[in-house]
Tab-separated table of C-alpha atoms in Angstrom:
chain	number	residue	atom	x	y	z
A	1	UNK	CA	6.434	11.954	-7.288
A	2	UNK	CA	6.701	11.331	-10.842
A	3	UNK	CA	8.376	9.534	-12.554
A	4	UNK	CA	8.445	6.602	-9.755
A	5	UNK	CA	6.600	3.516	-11.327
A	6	UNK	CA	8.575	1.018	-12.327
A	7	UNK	CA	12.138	2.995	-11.314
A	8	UNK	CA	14.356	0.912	-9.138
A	9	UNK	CA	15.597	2.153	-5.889
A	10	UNK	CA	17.419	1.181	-2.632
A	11	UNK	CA	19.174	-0.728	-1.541
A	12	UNK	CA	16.498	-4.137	-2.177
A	13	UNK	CA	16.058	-2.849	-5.491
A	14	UNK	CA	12.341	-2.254	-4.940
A	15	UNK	CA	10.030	-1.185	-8.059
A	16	UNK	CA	6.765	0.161	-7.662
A	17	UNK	CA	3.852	-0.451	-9.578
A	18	UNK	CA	-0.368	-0.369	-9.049
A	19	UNK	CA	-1.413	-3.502	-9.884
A	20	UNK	CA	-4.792	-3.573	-12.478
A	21	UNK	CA	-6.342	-5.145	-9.926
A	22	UNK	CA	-6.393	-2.138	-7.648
A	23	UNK	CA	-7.073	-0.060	-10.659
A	24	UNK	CA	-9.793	-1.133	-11.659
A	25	UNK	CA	-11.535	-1.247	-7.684
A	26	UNK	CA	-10.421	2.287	-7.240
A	27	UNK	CA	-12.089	3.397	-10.953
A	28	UNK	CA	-15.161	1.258	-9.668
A	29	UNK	CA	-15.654	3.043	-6.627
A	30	UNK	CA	-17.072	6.583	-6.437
A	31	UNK	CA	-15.526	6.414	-2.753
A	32	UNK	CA	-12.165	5.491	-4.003
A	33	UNK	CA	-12.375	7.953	-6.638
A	34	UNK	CA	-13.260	10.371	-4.189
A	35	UNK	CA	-10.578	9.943	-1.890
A	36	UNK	CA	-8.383	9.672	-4.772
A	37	UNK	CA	-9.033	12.096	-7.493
A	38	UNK	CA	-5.986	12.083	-9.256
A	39	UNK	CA	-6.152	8.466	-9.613
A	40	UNK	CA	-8.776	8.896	-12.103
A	41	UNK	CA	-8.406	12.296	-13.576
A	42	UNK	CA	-4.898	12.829	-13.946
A	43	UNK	CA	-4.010	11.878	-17.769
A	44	UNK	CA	-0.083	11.176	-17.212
A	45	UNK	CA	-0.886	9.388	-14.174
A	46	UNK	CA	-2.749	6.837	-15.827
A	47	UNK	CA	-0.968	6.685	-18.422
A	48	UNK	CA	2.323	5.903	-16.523
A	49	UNK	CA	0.322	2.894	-14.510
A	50	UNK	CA	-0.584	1.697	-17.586
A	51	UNK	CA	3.078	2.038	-19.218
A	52	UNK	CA	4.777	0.368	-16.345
A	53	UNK	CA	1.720	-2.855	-15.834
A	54	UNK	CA	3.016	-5.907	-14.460
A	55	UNK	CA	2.267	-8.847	-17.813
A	56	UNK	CA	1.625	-12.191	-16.165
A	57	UNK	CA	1.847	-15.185	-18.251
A	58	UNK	CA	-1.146	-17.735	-18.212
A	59	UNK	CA	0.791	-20.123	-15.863
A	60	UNK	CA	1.950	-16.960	-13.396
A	61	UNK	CA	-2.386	-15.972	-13.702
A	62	UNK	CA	-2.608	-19.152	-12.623
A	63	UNK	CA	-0.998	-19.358	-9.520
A	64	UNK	CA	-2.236	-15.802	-8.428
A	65	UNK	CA	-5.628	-17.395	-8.660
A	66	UNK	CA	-5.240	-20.127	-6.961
A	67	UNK	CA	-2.994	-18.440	-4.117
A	68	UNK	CA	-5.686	-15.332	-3.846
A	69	UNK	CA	-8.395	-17.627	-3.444
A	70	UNK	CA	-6.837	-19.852	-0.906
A	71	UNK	CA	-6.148	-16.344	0.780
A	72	UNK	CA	-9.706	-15.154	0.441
A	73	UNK	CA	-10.926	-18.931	1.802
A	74	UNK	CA	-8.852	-18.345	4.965
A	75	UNK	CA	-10.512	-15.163	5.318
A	76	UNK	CA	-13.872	-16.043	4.899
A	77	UNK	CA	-13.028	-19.081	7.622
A	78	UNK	CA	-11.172	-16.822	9.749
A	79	UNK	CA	-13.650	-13.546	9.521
A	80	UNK	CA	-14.398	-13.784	13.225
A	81	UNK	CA	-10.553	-12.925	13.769
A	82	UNK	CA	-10.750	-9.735	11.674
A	83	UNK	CA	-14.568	-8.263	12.796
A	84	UNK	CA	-13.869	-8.990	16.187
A	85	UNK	CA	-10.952	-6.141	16.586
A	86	UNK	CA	-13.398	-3.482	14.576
A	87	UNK	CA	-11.526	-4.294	11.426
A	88	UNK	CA	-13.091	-5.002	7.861
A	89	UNK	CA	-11.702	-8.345	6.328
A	90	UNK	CA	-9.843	-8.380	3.221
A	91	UNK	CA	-11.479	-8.186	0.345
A	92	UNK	CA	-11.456	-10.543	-2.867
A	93	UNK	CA	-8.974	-7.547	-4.026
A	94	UNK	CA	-7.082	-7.477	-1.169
A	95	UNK	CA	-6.132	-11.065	-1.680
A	96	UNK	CA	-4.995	-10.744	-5.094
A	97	UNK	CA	-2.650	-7.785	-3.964
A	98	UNK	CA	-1.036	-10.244	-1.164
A	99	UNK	CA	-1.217	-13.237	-3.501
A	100	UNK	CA	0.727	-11.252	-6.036
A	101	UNK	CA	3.172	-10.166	-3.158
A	102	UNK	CA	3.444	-14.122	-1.991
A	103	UNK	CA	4.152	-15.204	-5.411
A	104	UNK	CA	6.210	-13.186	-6.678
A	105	UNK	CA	7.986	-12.313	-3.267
A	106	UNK	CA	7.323	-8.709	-3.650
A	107	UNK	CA	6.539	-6.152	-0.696
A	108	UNK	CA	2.961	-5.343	-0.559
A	109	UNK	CA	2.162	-1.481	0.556
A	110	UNK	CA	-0.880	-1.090	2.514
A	111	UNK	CA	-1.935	0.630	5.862
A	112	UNK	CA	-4.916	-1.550	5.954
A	113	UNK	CA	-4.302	-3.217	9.532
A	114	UNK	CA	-6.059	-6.784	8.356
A	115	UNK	CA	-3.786	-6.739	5.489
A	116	UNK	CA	-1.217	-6.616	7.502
A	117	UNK	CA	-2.793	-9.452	10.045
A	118	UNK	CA	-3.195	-11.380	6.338
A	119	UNK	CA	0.137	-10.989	5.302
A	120	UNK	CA	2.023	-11.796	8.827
A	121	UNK	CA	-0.325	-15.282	8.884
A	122	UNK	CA	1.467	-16.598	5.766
A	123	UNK	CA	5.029	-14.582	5.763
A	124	UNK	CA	3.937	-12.169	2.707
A	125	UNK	CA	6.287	-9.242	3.149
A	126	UNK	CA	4.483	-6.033	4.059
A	127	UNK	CA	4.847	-2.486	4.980
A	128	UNK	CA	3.057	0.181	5.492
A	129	UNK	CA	3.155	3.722	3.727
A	130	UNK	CA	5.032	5.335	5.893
A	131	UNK	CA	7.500	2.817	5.736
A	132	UNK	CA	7.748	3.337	1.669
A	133	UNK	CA	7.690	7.004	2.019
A	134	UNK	CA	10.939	6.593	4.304
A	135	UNK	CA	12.433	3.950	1.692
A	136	UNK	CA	11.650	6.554	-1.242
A	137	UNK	CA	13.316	9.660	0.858
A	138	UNK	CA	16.295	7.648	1.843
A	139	UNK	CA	16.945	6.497	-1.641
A	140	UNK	CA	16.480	10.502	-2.576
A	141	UNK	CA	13.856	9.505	-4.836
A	142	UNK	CA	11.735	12.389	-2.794
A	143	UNK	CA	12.715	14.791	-0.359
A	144	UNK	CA	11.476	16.071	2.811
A	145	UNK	CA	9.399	19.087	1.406
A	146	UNK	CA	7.335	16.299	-0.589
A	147	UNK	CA	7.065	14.229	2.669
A	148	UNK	CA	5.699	17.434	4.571
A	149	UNK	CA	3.653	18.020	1.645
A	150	UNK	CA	2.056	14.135	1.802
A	151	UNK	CA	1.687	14.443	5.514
A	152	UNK	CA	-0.548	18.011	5.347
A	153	UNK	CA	-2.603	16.655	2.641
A	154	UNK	CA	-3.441	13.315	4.713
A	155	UNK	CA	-3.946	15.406	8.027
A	156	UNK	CA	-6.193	18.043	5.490
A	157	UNK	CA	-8.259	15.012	4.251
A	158	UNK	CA	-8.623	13.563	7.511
A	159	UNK	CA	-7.048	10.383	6.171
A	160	UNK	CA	-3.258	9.905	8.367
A	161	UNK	CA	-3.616	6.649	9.843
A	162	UNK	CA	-2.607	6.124	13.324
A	163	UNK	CA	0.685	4.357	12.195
A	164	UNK	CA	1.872	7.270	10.118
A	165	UNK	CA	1.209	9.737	13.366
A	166	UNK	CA	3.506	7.113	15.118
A	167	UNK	CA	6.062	7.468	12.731
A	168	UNK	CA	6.121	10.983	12.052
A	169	UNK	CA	8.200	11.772	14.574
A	170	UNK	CA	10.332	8.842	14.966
A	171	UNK	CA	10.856	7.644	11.039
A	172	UNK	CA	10.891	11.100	9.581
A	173	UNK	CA	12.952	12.838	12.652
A	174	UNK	CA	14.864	14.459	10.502
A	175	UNK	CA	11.521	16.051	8.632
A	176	UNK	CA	9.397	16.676	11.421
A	177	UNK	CA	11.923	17.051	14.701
A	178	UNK	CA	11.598	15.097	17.686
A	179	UNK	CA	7.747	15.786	18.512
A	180	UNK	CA	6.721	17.127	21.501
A	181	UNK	CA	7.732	15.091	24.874
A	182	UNK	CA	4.911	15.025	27.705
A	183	UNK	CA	5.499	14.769	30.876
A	184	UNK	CA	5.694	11.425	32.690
């Protein structure tokens, strides 16, 4: 999937980048780092995050701050909302991510469910991977042996989130086929 940071496509004109602030949590965590070896050990990887960094000014740093800790507030005052449906609440880096999306009215990418609970409270445009992967293919910046490819390593790893088994044969029809129809 490379080249892809910072390269424009569809028909929004969407750009993709990792913000450092989910850099540096996934180089922090051996569990991240796990899950996500290449993250950390591939060389052109990192340096092509680096390359294509979103540069705040102070005043822009600013704003994020304020708006990811009025975020993380409402979380913290809200955390019976997010616990009591099984879910873990956004983190401090979570609300960075969404505060960056709010301010700068950028979609934020993320199958985390509270995220997306987050996100829909204050109007922050979100979608989930699945939803990106489909953007990517129907811009041709992929093509559908890459999205079988991303689909058998999630199933391998044990890591396909119930959204992307709901889309698999609905978004990506053309991919996968029509699924398989039970009987009613």
């Amino acid at each position: 999937m490379k080249p892809l940071l910072g390269v424009a496509f569809g028909q929004k004109q969407y750009v993709l980048t990792v913000l450092s602030d989910v850099e540096h949590e996934v180089l922090r965590s051996g569990r991240l780092r796990h899950l996500f070896p290449w993250f950390s050990t591939d060389e052109g990887a990192a340096a092509e995050r680096l390359a294509q960094a979103v540069r705040l000014s102070r005043p822009e740093q600013l704003e994020l701050d304020m708006t990811a800790k009025f975020l993380y507030d409402w979380v913290i005052e809200e955390v019976m909302s997010f616990t009591s449906r099984g879910r873990t609440p956004p983190s401090r880096v979570d609300c960075r991510v969404l505060a960056f999306g709010q301010v700068h009215q950028a979609a934020v990418v993320t199958d985390d469910l509270a995220m997306h609970d987050l996100a829909n409270t204050f109007g922050i445009e979100v979608m989930h991977g699945h939803e990106l992967l489909a953007k990517l293919r129907t811009a041709k910046m992929i093509d559908n042996d890459l999205v079988r490819e991303i689909y058998e390593a999630l199933e391998r790893n044990g890591d396909l989130p119930q959204a992307w088994r709901a889309a698999k044969h609905k978004a990506f029809i053309k991919v996968f086929g029509p699924g398989v129809k039970h009987p009613s």
